[in-house]
PDB file of C-alpha atoms and ligand atoms in Angstrom:
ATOM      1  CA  UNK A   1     -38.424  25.811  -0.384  1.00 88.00           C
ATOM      2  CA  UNK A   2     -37.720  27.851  -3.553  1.00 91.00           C
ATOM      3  CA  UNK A   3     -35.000  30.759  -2.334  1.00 95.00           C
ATOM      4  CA  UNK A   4     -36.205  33.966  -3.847  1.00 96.00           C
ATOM      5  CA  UNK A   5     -34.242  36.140  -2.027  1.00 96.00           C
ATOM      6  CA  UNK A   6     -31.484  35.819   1.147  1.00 97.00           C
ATOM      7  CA  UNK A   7     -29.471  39.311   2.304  1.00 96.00           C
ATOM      8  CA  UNK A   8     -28.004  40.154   5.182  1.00 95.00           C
ATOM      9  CA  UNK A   9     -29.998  42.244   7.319  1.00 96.00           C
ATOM     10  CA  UNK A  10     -27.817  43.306  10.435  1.00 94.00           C
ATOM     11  CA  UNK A  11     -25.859  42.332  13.439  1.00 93.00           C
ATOM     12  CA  UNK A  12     -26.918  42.764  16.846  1.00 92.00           C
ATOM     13  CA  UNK A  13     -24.932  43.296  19.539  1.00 87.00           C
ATOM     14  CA  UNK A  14     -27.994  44.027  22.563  1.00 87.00           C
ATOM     15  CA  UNK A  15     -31.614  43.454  22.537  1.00 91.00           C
ATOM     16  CA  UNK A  16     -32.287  47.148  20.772  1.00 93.00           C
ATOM     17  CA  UNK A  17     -30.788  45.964  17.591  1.00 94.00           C
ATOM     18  CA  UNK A  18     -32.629  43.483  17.025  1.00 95.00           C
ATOM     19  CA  UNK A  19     -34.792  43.633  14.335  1.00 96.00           C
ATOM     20  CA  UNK A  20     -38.696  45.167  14.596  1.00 96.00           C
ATOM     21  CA  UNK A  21     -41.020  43.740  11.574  1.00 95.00           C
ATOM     22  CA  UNK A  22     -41.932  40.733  13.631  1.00 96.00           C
ATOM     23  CA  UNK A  23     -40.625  37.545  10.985  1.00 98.00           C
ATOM     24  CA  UNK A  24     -40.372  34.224  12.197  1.00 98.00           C
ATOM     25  CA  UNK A  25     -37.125  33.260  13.144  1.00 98.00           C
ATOM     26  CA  UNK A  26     -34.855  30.542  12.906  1.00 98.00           C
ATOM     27  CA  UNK A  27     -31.516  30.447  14.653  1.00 97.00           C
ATOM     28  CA  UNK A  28     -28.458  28.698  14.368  1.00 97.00           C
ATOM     29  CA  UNK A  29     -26.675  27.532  17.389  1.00 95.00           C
ATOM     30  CA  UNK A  30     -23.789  25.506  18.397  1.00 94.00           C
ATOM     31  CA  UNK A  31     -19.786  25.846  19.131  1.00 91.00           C
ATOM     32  CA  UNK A  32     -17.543  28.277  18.206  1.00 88.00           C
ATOM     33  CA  UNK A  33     -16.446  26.901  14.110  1.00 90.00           C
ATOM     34  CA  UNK A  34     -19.178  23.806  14.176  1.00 94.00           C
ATOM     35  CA  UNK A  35     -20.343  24.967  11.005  1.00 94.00           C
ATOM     36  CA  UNK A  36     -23.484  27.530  11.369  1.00 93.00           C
ATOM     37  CA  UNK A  37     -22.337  29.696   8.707  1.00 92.00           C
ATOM     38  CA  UNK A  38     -21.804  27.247   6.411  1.00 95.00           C
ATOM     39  CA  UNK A  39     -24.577  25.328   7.033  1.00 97.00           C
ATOM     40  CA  UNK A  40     -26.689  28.649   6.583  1.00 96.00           C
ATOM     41  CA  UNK A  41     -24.790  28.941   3.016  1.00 96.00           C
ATOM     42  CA  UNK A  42     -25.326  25.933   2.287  1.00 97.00           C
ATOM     43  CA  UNK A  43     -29.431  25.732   2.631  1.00 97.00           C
ATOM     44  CA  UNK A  44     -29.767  29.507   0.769  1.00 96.00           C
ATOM     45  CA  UNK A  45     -26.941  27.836  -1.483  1.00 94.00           C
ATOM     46  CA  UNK A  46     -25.599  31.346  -1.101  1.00 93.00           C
ATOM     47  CA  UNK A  47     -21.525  31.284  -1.164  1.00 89.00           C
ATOM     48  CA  UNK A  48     -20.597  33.695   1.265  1.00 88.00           C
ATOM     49  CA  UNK A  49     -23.869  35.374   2.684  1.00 91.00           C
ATOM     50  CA  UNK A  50     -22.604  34.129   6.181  1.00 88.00           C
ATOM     51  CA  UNK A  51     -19.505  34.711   7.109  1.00 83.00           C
ATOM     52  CA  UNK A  52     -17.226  31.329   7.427  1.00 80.00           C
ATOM     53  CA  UNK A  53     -13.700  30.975   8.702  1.00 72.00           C
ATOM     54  CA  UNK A  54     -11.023  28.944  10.212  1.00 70.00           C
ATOM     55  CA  UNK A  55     -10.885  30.911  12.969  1.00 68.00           C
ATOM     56  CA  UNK A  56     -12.951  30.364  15.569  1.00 64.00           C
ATOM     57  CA  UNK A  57     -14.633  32.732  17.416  1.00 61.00           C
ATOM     58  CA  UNK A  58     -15.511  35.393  14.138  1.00 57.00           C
ATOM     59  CA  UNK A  59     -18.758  35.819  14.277  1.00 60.00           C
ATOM     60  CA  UNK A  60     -19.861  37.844  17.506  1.00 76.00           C
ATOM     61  CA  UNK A  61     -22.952  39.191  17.133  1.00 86.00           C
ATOM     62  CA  UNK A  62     -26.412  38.096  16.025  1.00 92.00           C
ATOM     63  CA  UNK A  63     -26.416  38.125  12.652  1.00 93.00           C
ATOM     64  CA  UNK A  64     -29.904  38.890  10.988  1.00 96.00           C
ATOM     65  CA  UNK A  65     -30.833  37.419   7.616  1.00 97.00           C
ATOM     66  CA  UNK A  66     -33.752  38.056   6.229  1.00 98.00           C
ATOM     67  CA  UNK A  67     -35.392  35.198   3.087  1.00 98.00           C
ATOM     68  CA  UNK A  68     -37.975  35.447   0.824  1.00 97.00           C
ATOM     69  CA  UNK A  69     -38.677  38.780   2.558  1.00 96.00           C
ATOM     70  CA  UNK A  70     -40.892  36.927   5.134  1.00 95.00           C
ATOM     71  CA  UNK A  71     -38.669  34.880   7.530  1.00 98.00           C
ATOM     72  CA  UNK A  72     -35.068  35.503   8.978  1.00 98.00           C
ATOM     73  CA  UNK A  73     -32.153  33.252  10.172  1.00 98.00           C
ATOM     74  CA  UNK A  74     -29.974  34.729  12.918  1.00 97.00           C
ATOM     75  CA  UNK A  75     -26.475  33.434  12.912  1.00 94.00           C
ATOM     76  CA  UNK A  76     -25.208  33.338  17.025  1.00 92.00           C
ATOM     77  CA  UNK A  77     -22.279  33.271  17.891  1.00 86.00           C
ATOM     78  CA  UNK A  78     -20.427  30.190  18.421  1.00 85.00           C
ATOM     79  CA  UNK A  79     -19.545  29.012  22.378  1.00 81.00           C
ATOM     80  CA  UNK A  80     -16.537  27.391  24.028  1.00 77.00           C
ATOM     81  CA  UNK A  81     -13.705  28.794  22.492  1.00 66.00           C
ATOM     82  CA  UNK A  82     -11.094  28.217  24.783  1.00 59.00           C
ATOM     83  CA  UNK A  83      -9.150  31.054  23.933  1.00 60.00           C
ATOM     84  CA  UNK A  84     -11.592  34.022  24.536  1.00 63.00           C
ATOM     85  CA  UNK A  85     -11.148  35.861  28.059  1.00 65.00           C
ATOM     86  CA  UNK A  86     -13.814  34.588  30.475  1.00 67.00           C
ATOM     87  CA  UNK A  87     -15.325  38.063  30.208  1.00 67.00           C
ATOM     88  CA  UNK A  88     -16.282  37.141  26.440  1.00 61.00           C
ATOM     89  CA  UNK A  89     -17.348  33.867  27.820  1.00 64.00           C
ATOM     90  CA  UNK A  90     -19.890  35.077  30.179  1.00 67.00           C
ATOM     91  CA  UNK A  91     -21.195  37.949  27.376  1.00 70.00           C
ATOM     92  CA  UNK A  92     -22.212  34.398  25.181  1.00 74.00           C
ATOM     93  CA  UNK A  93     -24.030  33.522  27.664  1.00 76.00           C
ATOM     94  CA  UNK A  94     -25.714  36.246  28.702  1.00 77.00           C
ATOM     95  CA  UNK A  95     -26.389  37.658  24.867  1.00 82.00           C
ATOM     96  CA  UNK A  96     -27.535  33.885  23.717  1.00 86.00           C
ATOM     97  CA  UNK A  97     -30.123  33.395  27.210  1.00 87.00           C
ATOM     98  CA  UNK A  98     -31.328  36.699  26.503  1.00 90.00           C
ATOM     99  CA  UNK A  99     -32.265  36.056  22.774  1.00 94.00           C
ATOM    100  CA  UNK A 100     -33.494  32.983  22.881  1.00 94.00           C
ATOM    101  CA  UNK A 101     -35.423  33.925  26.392  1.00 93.00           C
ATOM    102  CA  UNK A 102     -37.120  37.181  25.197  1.00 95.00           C
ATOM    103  CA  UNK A 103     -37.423  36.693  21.258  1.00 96.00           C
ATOM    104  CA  UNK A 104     -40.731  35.956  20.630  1.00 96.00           C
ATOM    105  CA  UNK A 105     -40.525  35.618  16.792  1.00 97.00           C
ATOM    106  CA  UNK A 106     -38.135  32.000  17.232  1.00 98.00           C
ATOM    107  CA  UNK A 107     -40.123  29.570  15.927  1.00 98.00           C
ATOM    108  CA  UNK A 108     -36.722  27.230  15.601  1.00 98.00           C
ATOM    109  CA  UNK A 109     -33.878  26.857  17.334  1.00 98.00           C
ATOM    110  CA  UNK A 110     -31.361  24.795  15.428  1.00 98.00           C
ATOM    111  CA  UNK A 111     -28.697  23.466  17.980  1.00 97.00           C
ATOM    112  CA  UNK A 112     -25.126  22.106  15.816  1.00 98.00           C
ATOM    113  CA  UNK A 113     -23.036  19.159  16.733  1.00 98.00           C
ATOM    114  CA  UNK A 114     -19.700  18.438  15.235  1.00 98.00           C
ATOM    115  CA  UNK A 115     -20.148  14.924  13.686  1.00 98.00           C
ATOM    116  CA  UNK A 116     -16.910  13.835  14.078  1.00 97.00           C
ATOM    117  CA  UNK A 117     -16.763  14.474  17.928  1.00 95.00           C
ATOM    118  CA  UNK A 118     -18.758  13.436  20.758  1.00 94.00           C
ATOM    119  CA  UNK A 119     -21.013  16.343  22.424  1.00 96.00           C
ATOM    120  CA  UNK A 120     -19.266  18.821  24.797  1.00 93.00           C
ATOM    121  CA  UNK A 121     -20.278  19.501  28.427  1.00 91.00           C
ATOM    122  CA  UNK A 122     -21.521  22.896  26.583  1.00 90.00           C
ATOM    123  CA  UNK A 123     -23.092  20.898  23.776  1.00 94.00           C
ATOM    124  CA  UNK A 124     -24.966  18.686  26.280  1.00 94.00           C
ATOM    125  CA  UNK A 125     -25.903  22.012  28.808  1.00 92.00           C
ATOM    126  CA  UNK A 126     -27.789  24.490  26.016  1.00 93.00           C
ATOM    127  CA  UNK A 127     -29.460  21.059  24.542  1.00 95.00           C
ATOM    128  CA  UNK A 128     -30.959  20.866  28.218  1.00 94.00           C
ATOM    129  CA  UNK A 129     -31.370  24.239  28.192  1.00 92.00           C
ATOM    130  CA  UNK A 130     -33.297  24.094  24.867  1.00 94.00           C
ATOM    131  CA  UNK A 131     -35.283  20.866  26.453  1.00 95.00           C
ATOM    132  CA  UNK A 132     -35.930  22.341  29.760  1.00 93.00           C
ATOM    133  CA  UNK A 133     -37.469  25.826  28.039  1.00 93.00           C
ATOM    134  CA  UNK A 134     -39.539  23.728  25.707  1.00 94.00           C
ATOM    135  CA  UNK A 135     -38.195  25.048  22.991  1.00 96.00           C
ATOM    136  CA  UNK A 136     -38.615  23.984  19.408  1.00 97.00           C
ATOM    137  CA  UNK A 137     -35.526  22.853  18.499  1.00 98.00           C
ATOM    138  CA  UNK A 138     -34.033  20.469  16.083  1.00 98.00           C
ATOM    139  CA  UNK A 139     -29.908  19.250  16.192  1.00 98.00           C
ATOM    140  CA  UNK A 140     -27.645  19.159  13.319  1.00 98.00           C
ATOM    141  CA  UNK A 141     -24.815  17.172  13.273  1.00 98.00           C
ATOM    142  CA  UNK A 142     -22.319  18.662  10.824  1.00 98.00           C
ATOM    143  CA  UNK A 143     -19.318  18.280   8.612  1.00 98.00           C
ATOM    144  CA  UNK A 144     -20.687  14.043   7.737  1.00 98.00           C
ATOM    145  CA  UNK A 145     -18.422  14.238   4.573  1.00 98.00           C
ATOM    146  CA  UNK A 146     -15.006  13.849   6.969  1.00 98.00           C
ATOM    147  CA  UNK A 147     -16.216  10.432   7.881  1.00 98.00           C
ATOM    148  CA  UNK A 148     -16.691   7.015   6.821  1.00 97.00           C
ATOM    149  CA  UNK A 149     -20.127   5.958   6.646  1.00 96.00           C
ATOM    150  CA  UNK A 150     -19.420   3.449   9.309  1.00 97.00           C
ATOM    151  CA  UNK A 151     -17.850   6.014  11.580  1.00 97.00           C
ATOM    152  CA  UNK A 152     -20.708   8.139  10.751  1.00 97.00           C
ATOM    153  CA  UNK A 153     -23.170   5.638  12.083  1.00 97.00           C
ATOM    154  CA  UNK A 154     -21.435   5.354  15.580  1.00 97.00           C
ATOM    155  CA  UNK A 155     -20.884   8.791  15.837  1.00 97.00           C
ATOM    156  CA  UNK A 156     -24.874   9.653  15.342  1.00 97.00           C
ATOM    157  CA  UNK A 157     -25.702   7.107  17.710  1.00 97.00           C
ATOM    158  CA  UNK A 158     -23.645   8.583  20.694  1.00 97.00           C
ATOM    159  CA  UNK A 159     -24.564  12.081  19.363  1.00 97.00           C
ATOM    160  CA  UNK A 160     -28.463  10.797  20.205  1.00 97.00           C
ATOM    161  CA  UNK A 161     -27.231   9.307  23.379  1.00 96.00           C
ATOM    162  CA  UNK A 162     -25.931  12.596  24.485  1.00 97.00           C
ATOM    163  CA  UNK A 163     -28.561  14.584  23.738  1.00 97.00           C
ATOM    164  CA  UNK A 164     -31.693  12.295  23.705  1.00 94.00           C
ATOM    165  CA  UNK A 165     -35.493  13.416  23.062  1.00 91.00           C
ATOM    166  CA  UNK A 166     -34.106  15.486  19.719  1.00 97.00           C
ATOM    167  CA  UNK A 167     -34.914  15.056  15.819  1.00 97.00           C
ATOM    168  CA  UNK A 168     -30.999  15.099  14.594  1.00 98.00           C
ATOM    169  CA  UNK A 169     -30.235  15.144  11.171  1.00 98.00           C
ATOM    170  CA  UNK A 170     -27.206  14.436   9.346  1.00 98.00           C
ATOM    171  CA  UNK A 171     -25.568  17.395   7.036  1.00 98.00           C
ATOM    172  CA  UNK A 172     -22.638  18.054   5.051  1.00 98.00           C
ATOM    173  CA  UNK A 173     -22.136  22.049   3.844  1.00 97.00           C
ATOM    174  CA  UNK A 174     -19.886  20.328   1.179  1.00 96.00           C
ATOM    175  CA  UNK A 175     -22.271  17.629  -0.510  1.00 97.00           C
ATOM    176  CA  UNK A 176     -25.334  19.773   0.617  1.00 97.00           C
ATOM    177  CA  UNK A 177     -26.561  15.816   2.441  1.00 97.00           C
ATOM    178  CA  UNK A 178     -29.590  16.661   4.711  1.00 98.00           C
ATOM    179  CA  UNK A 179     -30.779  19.966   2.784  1.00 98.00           C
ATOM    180  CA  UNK A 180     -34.338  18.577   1.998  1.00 97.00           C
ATOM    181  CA  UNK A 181     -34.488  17.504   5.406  1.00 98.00           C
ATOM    182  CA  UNK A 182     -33.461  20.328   7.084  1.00 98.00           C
ATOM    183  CA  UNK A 183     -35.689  22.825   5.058  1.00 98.00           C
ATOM    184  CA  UNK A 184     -38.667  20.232   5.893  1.00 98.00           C
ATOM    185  CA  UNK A 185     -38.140  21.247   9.437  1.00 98.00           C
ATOM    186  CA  UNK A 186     -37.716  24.715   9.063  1.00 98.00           C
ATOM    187  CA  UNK A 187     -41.061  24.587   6.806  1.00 97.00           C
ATOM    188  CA  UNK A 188     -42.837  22.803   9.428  1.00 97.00           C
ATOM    189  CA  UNK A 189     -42.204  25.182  12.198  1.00 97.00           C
ATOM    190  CA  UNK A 190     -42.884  28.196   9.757  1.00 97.00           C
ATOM    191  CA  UNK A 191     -46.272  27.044   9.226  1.00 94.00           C
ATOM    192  CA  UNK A 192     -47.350  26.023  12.712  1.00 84.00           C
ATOM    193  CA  UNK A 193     -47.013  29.573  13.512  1.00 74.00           C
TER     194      UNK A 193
HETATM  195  N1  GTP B 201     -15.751  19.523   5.127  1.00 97.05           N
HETATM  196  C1  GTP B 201     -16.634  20.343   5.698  1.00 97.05           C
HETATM  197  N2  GTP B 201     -16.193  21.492   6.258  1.00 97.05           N
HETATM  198  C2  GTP B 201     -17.102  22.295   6.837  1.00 97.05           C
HETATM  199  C3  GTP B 201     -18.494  21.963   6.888  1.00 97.05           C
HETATM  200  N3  GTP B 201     -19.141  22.947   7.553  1.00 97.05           N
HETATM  201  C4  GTP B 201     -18.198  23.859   7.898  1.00 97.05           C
HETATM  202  N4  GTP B 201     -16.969  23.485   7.484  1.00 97.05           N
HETATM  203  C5  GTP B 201     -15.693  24.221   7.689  1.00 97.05           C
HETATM  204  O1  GTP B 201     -15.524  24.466   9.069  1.00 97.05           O
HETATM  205  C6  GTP B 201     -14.951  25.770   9.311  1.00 97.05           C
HETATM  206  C7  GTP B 201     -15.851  26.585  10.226  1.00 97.05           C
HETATM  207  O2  GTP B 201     -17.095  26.806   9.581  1.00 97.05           O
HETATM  208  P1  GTP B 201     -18.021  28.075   9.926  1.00 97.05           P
HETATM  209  O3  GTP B 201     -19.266  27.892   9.129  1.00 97.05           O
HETATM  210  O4  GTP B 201     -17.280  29.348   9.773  1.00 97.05           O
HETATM  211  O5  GTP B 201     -18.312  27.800  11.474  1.00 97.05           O
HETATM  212  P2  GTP B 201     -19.140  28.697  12.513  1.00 97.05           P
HETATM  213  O6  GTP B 201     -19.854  27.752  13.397  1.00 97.05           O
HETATM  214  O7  GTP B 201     -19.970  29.697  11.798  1.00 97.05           O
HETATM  215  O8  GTP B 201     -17.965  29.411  13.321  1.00 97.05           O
HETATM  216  P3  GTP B 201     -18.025  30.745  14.234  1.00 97.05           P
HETATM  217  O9  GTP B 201     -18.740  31.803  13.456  1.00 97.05           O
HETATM  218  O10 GTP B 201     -16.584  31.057  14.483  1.00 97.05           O
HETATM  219  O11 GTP B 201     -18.736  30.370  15.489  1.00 97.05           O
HETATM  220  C8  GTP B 201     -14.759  26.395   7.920  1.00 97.05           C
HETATM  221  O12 GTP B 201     -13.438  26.171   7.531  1.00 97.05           O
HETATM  222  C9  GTP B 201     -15.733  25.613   7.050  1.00 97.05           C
HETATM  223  O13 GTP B 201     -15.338  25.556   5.700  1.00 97.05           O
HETATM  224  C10 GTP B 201     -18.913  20.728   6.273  1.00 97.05           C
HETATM  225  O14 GTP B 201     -20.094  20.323   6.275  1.00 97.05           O
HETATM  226  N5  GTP B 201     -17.937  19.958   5.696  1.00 97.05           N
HETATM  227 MG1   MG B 202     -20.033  31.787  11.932  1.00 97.05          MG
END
């Protein structure tokens, strides 16, 4: 998909932020610094649209991004950082459910893995979550340029054990590996709309 346009829209703390124009949207899920601002970047090949960090936990809204003027990606906020009170914990949750619940303009949920690493208990519950909800979803396993292509392989293989019954595709922010793929995807749920 030719990028035209990409800006940041808003962030959304409760359901009356959200935005009103009724886009398709596509939102990025996963762990608290897993890589969904980056990987946003990265297909918009926008430096800095999304805000990235090393420390996790920055983003906590919904961030609202709206392309070509007819679609948006919303940025979540990541999960299981350790360090966050259990109040900010439960808010995840309860923000996250209530999004992807209620918002009938998803048309993609895109759930990230951390390549490296096998999937966490939270990983493994919001892909079942996803599953259970029938929810079009697709998972990205992220950050492929830290490994050998050896390691890679393994790692993919018990990322599909883990969370079987799921397209996964392969992506490096830093190469831009998986792009084409990735924007096939988010084409293909566009247009079944
Ligand atoms: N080498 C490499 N580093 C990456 C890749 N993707 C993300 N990173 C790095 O990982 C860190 C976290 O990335 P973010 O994109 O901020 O992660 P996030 O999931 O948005 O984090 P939160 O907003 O805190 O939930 C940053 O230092 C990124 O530069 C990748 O594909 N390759
Ligand atoms: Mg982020």
């Amino acid at each position: 998909m030719k990028i035209t346009s990409a800006q940041f829209t808003k962030s959304a703390f409760n359901e009356s932020h959200w935005t009103t124009d009724g886009f398709p949207e596509i939102a990025f899920l996963g762990r608290s610094n897993v890589g969904k601002s980056s990987l946003l970047n990265s297909l918009l090949q926008r430096k800095g649209l999304a805000r990235t960090s090393n420390t996790p936990g920055r983003t906590q809204s919904i961030n609202f991004f709206l392309i070509n003027e007819w679609f948006y990606f919303t940025d979540l906020p990541g999960y299981g950082y350790a360090k966050v009170s259990k109040t900010m914990r439960a808010d995840w949750g309860v923000m996250a459910e209530e999004y992807l619940t209620k918002r009938r303009e998803l048309v993609l949920s895109i759930q990230l893995v951390d390549s490296r690493h096998a999937p966490t208990v939270l990983d493994q519950q919001l892909h079942e979550w996803l599953i259970h909800h029938n929810k079009n979803h697709l998972v990205i396993a992220t950050k492929t340029d830290k490994l050998s292509n050896n390691a890679l392989k393994k790692n993919l293989q018990a990322v599909e054990k883990a969370l079987r019954g799921s397209k996964i595709i392969a992506y490096s922010a830093l190469t831009g590996k998986g792009r084409d793929d990735v924007w096939r995807e988010i084409g293909n749920s566009l247009e079944k709309r």
